[in-house]
PDB file of C-alpha atoms in Angstrom:
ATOM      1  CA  UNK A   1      16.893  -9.846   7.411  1.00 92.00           C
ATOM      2  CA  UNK A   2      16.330  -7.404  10.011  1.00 97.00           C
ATOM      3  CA  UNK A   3      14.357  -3.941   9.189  1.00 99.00           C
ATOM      4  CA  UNK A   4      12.593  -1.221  10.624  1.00 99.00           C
ATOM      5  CA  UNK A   5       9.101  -0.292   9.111  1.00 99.00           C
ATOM      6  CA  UNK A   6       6.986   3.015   9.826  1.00 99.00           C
ATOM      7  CA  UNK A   7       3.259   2.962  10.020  1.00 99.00           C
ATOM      8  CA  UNK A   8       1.858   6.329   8.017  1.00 99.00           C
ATOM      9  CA  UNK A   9      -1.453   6.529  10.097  1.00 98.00           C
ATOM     10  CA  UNK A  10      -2.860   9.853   8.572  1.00 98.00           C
ATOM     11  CA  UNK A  11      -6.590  11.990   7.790  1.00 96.00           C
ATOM     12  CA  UNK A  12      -5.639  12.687   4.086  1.00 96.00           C
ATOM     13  CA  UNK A  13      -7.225  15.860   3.372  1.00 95.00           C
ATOM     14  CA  UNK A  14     -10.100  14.625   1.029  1.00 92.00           C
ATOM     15  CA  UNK A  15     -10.033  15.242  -2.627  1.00 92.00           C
ATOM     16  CA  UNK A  16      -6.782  17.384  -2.290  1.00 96.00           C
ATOM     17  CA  UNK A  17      -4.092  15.306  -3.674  1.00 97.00           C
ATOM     18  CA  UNK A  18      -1.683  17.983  -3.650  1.00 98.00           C
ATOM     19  CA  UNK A  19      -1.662  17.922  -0.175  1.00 98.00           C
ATOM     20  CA  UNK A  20      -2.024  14.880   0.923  1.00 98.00           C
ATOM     21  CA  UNK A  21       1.432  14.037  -1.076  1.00 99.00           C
ATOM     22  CA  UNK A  22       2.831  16.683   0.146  1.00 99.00           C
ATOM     23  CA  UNK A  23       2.519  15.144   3.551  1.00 98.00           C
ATOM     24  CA  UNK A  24       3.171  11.707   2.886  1.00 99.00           C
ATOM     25  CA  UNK A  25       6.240  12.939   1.148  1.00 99.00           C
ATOM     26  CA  UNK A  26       7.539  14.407   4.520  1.00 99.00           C
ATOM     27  CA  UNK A  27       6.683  11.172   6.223  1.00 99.00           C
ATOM     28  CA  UNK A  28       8.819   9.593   4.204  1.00 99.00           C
ATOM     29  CA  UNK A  29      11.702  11.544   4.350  1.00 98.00           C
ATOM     30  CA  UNK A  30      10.955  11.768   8.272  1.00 98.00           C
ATOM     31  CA  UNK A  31      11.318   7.646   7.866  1.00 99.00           C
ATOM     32  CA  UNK A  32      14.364   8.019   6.207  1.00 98.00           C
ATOM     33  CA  UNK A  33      16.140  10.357   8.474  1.00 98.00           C
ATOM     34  CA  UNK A  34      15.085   8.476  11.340  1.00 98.00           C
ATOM     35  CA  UNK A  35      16.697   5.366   9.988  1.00 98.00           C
ATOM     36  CA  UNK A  36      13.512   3.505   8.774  1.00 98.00           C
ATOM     37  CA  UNK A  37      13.564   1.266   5.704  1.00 99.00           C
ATOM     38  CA  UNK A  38       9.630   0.620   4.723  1.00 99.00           C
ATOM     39  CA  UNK A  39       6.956   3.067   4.968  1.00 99.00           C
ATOM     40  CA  UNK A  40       2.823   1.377   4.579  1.00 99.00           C
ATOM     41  CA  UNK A  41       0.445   4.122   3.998  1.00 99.00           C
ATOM     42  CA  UNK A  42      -3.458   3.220   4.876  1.00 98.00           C
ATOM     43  CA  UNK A  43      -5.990   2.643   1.903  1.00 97.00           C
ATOM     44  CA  UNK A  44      -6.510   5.297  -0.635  1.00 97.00           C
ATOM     45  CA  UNK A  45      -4.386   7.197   1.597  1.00 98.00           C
ATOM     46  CA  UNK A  46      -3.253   9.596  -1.447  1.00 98.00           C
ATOM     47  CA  UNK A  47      -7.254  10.972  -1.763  1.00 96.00           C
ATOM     48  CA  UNK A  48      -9.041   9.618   0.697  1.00 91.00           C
ATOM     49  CA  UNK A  49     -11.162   7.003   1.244  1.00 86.00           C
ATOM     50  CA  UNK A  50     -15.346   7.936   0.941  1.00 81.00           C
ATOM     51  CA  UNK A  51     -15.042   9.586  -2.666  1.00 79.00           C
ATOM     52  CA  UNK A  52     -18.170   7.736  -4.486  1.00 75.00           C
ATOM     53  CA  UNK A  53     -18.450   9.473  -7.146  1.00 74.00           C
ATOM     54  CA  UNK A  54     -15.967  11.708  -7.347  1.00 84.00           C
ATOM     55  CA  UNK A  55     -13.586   8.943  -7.370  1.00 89.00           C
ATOM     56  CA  UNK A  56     -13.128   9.067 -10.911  1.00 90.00           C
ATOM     57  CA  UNK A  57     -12.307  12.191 -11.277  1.00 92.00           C
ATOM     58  CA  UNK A  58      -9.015  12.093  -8.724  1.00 95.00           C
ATOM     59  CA  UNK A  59      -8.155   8.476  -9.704  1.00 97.00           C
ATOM     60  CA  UNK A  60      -4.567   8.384 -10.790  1.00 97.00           C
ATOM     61  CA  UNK A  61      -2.355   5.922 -12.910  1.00 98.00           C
ATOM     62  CA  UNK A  62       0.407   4.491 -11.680  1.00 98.00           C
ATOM     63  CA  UNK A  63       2.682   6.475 -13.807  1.00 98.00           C
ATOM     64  CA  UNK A  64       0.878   9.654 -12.652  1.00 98.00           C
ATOM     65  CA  UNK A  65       1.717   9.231  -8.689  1.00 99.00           C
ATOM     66  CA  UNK A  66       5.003   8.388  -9.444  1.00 99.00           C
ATOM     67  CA  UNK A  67       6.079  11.544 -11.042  1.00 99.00           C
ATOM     68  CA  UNK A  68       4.106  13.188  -8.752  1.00 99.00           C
ATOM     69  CA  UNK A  69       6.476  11.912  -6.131  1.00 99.00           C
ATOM     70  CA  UNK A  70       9.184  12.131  -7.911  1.00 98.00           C
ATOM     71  CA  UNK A  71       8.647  15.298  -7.801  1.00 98.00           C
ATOM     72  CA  UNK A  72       8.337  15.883  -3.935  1.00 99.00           C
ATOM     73  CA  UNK A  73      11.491  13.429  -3.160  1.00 98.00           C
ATOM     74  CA  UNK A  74      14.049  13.686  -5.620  1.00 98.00           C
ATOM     75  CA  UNK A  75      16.835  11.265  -4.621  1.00 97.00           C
ATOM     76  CA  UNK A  76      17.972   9.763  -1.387  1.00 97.00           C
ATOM     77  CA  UNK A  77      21.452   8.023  -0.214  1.00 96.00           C
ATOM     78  CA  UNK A  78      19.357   6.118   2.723  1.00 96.00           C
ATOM     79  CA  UNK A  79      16.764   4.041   0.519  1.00 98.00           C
ATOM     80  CA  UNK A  80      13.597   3.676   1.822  1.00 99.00           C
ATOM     81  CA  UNK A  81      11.088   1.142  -0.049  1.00 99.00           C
ATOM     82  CA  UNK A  82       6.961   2.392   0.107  1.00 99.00           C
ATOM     83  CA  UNK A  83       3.746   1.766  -0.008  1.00 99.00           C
ATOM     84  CA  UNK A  84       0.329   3.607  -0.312  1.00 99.00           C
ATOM     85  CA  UNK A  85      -3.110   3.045  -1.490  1.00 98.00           C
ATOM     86  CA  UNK A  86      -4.530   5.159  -4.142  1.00 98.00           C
ATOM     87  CA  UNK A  87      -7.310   5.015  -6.681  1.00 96.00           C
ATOM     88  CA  UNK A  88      -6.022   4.234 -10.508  1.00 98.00           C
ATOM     89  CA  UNK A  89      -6.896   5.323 -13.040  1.00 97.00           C
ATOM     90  CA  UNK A  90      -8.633   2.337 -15.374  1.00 95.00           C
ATOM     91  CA  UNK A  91     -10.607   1.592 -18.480  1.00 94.00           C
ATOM     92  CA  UNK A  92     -14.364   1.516 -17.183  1.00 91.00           C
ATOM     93  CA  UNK A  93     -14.424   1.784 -13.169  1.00 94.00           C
ATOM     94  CA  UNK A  94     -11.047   2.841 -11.268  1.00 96.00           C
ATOM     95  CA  UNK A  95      -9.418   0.350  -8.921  1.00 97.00           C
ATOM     96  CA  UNK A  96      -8.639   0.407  -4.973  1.00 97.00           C
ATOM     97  CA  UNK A  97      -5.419  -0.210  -5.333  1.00 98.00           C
ATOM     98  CA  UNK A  98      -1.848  -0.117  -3.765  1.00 99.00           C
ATOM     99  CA  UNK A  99       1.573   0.393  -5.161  1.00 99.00           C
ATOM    100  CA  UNK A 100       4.714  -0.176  -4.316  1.00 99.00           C
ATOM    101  CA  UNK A 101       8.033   1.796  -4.729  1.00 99.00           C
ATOM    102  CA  UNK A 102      11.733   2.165  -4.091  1.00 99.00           C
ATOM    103  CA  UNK A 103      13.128   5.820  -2.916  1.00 99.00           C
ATOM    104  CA  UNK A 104      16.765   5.385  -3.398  1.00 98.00           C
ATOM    105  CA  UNK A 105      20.023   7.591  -5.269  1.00 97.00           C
ATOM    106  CA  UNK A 106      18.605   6.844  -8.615  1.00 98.00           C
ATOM    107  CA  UNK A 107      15.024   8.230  -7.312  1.00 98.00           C
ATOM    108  CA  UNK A 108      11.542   7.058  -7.310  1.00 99.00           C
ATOM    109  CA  UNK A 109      10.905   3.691  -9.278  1.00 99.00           C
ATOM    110  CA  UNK A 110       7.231   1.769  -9.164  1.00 99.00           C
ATOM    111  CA  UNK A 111       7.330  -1.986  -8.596  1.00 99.00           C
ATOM    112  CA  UNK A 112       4.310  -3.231  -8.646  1.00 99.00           C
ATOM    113  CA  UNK A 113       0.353  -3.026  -8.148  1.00 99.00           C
ATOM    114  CA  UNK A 114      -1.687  -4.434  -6.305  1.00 99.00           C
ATOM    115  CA  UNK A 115      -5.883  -3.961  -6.946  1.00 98.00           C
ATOM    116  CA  UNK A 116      -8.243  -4.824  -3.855  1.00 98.00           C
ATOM    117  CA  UNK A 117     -10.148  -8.407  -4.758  1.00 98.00           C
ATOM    118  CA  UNK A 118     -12.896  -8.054  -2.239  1.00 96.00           C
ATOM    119  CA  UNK A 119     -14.602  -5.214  -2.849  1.00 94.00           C
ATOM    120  CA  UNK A 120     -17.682  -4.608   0.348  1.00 86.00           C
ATOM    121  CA  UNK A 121     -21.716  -3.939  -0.229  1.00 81.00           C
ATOM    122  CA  UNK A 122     -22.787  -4.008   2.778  1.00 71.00           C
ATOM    123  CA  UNK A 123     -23.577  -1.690   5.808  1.00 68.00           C
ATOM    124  CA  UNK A 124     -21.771   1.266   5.320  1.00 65.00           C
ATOM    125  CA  UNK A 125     -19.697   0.421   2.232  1.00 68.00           C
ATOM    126  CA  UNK A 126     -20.745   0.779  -1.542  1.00 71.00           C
ATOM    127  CA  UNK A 127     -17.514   0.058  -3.318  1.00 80.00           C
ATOM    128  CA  UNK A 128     -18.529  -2.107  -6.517  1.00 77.00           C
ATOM    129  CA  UNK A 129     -20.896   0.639  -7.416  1.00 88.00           C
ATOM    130  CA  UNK A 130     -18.124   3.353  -7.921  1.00 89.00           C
ATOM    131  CA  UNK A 131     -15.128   0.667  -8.437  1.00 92.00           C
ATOM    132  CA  UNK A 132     -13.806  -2.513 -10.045  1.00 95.00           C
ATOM    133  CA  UNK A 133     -12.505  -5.217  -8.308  1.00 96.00           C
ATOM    134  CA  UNK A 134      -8.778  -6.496  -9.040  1.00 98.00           C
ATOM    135  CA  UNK A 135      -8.355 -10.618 -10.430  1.00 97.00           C
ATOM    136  CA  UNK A 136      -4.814 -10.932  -9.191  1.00 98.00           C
ATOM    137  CA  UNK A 137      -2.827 -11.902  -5.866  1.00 98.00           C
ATOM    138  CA  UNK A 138      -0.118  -9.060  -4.891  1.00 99.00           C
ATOM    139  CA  UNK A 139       2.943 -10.569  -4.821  1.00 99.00           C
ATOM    140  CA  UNK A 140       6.746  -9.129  -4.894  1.00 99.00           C
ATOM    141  CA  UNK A 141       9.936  -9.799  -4.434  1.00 99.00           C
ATOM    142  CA  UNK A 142      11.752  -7.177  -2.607  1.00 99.00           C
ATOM    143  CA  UNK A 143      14.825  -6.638  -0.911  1.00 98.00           C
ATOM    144  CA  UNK A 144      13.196  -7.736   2.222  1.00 98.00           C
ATOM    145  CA  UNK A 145      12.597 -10.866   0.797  1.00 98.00           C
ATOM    146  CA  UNK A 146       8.870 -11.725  -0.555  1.00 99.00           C
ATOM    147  CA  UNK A 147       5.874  -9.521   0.362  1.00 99.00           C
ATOM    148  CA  UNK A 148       2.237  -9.657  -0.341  1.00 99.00           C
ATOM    149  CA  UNK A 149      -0.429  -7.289  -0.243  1.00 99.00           C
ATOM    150  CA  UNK A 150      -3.903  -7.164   0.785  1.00 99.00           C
ATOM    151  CA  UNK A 151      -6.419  -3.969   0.720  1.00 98.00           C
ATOM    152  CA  UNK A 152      -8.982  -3.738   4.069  1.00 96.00           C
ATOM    153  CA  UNK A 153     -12.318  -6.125   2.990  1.00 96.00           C
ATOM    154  CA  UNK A 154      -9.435  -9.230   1.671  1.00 98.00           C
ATOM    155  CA  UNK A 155      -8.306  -9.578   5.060  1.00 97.00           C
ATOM    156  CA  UNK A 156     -11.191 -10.301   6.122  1.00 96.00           C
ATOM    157  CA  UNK A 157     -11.150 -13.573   3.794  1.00 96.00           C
ATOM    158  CA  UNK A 158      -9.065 -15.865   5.353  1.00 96.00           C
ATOM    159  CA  UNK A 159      -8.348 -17.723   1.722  1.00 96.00           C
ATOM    160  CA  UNK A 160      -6.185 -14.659   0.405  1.00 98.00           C
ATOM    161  CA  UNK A 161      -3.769 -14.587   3.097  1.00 98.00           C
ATOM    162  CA  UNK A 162      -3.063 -18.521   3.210  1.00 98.00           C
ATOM    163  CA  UNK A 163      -2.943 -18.145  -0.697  1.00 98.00           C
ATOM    164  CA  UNK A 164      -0.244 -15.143   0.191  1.00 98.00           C
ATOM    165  CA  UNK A 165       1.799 -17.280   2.921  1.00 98.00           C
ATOM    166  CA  UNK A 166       1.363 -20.601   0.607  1.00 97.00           C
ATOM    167  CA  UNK A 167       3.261 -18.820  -2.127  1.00 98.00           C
ATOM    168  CA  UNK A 168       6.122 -17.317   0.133  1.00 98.00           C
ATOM    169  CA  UNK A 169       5.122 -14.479   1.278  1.00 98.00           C
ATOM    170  CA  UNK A 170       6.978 -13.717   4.973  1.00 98.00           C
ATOM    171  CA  UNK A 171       5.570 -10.229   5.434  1.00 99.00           C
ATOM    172  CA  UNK A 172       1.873  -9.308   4.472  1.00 99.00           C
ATOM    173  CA  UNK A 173       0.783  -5.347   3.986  1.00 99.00           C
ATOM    174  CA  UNK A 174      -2.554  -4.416   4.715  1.00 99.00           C
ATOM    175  CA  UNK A 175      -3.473  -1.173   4.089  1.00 98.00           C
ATOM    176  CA  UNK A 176      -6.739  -0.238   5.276  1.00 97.00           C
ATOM    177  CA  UNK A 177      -9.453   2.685   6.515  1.00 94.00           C
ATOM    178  CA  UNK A 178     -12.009   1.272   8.681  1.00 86.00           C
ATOM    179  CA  UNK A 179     -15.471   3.390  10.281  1.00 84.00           C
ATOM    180  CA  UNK A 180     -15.565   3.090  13.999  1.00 75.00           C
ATOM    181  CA  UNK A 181     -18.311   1.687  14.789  1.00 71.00           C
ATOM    182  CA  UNK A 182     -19.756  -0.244  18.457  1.00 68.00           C
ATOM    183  CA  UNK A 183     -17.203   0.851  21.400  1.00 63.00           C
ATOM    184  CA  UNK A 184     -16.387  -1.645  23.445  1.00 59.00           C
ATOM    185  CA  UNK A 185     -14.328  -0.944  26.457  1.00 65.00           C
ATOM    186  CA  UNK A 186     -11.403   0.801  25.332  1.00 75.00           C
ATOM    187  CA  UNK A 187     -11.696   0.062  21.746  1.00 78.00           C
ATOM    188  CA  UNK A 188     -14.223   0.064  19.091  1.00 83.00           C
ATOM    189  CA  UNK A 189     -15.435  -3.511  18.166  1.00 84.00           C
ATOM    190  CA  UNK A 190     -13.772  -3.183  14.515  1.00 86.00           C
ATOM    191  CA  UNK A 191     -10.306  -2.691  16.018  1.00 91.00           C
ATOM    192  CA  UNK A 192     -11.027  -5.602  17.998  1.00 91.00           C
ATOM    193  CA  UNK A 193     -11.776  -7.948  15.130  1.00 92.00           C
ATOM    194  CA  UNK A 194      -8.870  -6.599  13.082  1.00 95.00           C
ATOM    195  CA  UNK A 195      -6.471  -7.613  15.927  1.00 96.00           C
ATOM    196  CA  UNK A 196      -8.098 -10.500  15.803  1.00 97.00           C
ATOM    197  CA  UNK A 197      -7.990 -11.748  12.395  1.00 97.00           C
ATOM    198  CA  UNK A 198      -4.074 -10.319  11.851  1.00 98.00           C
ATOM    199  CA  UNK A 199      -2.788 -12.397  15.242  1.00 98.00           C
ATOM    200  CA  UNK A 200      -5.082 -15.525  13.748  1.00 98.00           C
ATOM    201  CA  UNK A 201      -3.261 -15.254  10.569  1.00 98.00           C
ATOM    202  CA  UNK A 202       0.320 -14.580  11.755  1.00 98.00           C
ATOM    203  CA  UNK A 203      -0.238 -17.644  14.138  1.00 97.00           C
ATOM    204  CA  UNK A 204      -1.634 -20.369  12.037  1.00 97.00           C
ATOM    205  CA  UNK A 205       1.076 -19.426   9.140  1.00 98.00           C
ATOM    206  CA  UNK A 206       4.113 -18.133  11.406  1.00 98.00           C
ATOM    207  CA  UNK A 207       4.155 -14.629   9.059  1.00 98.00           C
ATOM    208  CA  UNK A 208       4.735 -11.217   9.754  1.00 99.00           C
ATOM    209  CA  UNK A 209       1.032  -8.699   9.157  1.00 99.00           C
ATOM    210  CA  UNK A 210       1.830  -4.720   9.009  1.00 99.00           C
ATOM    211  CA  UNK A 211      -1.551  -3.103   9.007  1.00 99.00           C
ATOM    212  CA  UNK A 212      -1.549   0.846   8.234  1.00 98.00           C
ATOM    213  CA  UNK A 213      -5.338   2.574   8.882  1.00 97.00           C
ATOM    214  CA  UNK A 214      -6.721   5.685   7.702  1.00 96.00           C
ATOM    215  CA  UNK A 215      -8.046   8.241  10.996  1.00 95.00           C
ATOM    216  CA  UNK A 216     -10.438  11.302  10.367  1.00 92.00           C
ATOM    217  CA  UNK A 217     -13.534  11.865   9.537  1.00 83.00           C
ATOM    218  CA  UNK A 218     -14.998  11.338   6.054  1.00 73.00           C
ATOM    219  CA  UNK A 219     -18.472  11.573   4.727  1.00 68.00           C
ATOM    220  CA  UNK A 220     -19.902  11.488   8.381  1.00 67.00           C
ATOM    221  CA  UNK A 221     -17.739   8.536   9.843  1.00 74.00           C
ATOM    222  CA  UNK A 222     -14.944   8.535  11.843  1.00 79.00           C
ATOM    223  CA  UNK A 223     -11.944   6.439  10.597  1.00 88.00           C
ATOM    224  CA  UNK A 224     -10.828   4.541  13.619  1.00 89.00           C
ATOM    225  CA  UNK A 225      -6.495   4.228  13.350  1.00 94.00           C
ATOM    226  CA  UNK A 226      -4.892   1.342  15.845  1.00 95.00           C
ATOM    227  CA  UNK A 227      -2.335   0.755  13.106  1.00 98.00           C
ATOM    228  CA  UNK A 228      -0.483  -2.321  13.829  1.00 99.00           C
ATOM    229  CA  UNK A 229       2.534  -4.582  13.236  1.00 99.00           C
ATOM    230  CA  UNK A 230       1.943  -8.220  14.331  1.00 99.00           C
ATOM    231  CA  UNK A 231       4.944 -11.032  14.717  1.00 98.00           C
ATOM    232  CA  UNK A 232       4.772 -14.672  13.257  1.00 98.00           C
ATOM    233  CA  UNK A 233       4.014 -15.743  16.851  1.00 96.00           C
ATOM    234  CA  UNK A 234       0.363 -13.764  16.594  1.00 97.00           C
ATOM    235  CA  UNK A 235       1.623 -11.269  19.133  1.00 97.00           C
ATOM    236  CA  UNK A 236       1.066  -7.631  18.331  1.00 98.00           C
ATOM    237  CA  UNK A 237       4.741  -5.537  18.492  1.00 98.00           C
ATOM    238  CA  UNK A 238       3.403  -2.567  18.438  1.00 98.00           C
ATOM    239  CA  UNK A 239       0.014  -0.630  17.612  1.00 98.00           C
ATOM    240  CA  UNK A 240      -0.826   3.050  16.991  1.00 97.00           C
ATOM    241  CA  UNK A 241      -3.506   4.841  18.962  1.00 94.00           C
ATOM    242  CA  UNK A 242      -6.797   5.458  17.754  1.00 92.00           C
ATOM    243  CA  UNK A 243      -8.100   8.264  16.010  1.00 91.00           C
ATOM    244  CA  UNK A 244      -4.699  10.256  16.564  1.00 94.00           C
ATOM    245  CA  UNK A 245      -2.179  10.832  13.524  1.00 98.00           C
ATOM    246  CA  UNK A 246       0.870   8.981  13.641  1.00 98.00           C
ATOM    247  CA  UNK A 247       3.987   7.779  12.296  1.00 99.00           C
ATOM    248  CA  UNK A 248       4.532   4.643  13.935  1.00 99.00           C
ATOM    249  CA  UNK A 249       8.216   2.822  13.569  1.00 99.00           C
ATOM    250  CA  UNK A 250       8.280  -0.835  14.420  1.00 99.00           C
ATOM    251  CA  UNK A 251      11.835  -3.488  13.855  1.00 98.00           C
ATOM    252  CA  UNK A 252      11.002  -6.673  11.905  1.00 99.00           C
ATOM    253  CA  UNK A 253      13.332  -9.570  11.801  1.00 98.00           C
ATOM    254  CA  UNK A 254      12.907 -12.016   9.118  1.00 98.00           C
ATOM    255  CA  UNK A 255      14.276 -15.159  10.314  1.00 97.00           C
ATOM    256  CA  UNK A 256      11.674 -15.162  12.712  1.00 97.00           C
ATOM    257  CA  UNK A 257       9.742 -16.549  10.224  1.00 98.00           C
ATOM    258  CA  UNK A 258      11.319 -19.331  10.169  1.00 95.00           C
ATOM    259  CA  UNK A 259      12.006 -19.518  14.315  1.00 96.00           C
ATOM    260  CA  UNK A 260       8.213 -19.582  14.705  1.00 96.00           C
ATOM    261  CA  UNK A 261       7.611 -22.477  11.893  1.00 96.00           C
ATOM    262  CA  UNK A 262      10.221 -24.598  13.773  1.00 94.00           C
ATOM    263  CA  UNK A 263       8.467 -24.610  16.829  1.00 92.00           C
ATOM    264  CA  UNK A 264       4.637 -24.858  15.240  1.00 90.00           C
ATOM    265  CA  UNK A 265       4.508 -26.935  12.084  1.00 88.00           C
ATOM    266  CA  UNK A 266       1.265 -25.835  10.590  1.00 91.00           C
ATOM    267  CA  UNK A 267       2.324 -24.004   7.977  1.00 93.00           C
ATOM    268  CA  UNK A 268       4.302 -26.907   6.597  1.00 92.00           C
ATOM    269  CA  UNK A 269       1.372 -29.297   6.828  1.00 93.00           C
ATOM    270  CA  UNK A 270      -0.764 -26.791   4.906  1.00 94.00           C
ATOM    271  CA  UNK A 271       2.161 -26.476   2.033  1.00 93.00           C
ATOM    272  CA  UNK A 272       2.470 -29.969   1.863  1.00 94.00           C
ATOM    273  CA  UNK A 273      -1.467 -30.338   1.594  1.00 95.00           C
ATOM    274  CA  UNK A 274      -1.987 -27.834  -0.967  1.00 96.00           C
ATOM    275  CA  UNK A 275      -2.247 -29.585  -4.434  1.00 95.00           C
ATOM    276  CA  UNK A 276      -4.514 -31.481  -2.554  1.00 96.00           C
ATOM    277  CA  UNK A 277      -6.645 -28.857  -0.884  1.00 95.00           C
ATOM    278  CA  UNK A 278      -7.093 -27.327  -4.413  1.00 94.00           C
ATOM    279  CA  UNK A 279      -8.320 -30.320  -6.205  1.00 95.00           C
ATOM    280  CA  UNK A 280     -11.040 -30.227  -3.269  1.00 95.00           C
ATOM    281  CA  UNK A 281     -11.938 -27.157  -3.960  1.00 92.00           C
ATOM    282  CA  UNK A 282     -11.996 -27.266  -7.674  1.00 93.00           C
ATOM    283  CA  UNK A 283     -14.820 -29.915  -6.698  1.00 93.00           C
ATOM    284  CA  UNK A 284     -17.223 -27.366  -4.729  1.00 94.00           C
ATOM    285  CA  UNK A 285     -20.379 -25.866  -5.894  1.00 90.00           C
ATOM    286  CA  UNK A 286     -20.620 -22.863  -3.846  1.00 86.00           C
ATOM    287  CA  UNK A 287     -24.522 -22.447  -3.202  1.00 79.00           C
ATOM    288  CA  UNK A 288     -26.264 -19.547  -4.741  1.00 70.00           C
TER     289      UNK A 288
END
């Protein structure tokens, strides 16, 4: 199946909710009218992303943000499927999450949750203090055929991706807000490793990788952008520019999925592997 999906590379205006959704409302409809049919928003996209502890105070539930657009969108005769990271509302802690929803003549309907795995301690990045981390993979079944979903720190863990792929996922959305930090030529060394783990992936397991970032500056650090949509071959299709808004529309074609496996049969050695692979690991120890 053949599609066109739009990149929502935006500075939410932090803590103001109202705002922000009334912005990624108009992207939306902007997608729609310009014959998109799948939006990505970047990580916590509805809020913002460095909240700490004020990030249970604007943490939503699922139920909440949908109403909320509901509000803002009404109904639509060109559907257009989305998806945008927010912080839910939760028992305890609130999760980094991301949801996804249809926008068609019936309105706004939630699908599914996903609730980042990985969450990062290190450098810049306190996230377990404030948050919880999620215990499930993000898989769904859409009209696009199967999709996962990965939040910014779990791409950066090979394992969840193959896990994604290995259970028939053709399209993976990352939404993400990364700190710039060491420039290197024309592009800040964090960029550079994203590109570089997204083509990786989409190579060894012949998938498509949509990756929407956050831009702006939060808490002192500048969100870097370079939003990108990479093909099952590991080339990038097309990338957004850093540190600039943008709204980003990019065709995918499905069956190249299935092209790309024809001509490079890793992925099928992996499947066939699997049961295997897991018994091996259910043998490790992982050291202290």
């Amino acid at each position: 199946m053949a599609f066109t999906i739009a990149l929502l590379q935006i500075a939410p205006d932090k803590g103001k909710i109202d705002q922000n959704l009334d912005r990624i409302a108009d992207a939306i409809k902007q997608t729609a009218s310009e014959g998109g049919d799948l939006l990505l928003g970047g990580e916590s996209c509805v809020s913002g992303y460095i909240l700490e502890g004020g990030v249970e105070e604007l943490a939503m539930s699922g139920d909440e943000l949908t109403e909320a657009l509901s509000k803002r969108l009404g109904s639509t005769n060109h559907p257009v499927d989305f998806s945008l990271g927010f912080y839910e509302k939760a028992p305890g802690k609130p999760f980094n999450s991301m949801g996804y929803w249809e926008w068609n003549e019936s309105g706004v309907h939630l699908k599914t949750i996903y609730r980042k795995y990985f969450l990062p301690t290190y450098h810049v990045f306190d996230e377990a203090r404030f948050q919880q981390a999620g215990d499930a993979l993000g898989i769904l079944d859409t009209r696009f055929g199967r999709i996962g979903f990965l939040i910014c720190e779990d791409i950066w863990h090979s394992i969840l991706p193959t896990m994604l792929a290995t259970a028939g996922c053709d399209l993976i959305l990352v939404a993400s807000a990364s700190p710039a930090r060491n420039f290197q030529e024309d592009k800040p060394l964090n960029i550079k490793r994203y590109e570089k783990m997204l083509t990786s992936v989409a190579e060894e397991h012949c998938i498509y990788l949509a990756m929407s970032m956050l831009v702006g500056f939060e808490g002192g650090k500048g969100l870097v952008g370079g939003s990108m949509v990479v093909e099952p071959s590991g080339r990038v299709a097309a990338q957004a520019h850093t540190f600039d808004e943008q709204l980003l529309l990019a065709p995918i074609d499905m069956e190249e999925v299935q092209l790309a496996r024809q001509r490079t049969p890793l992925f099928s050695d992996l499947r066939f592997r699997w049961t295997d692979l897991m018994d091996l690991g259910s043998k490790i120890d992982p050291l202290p």
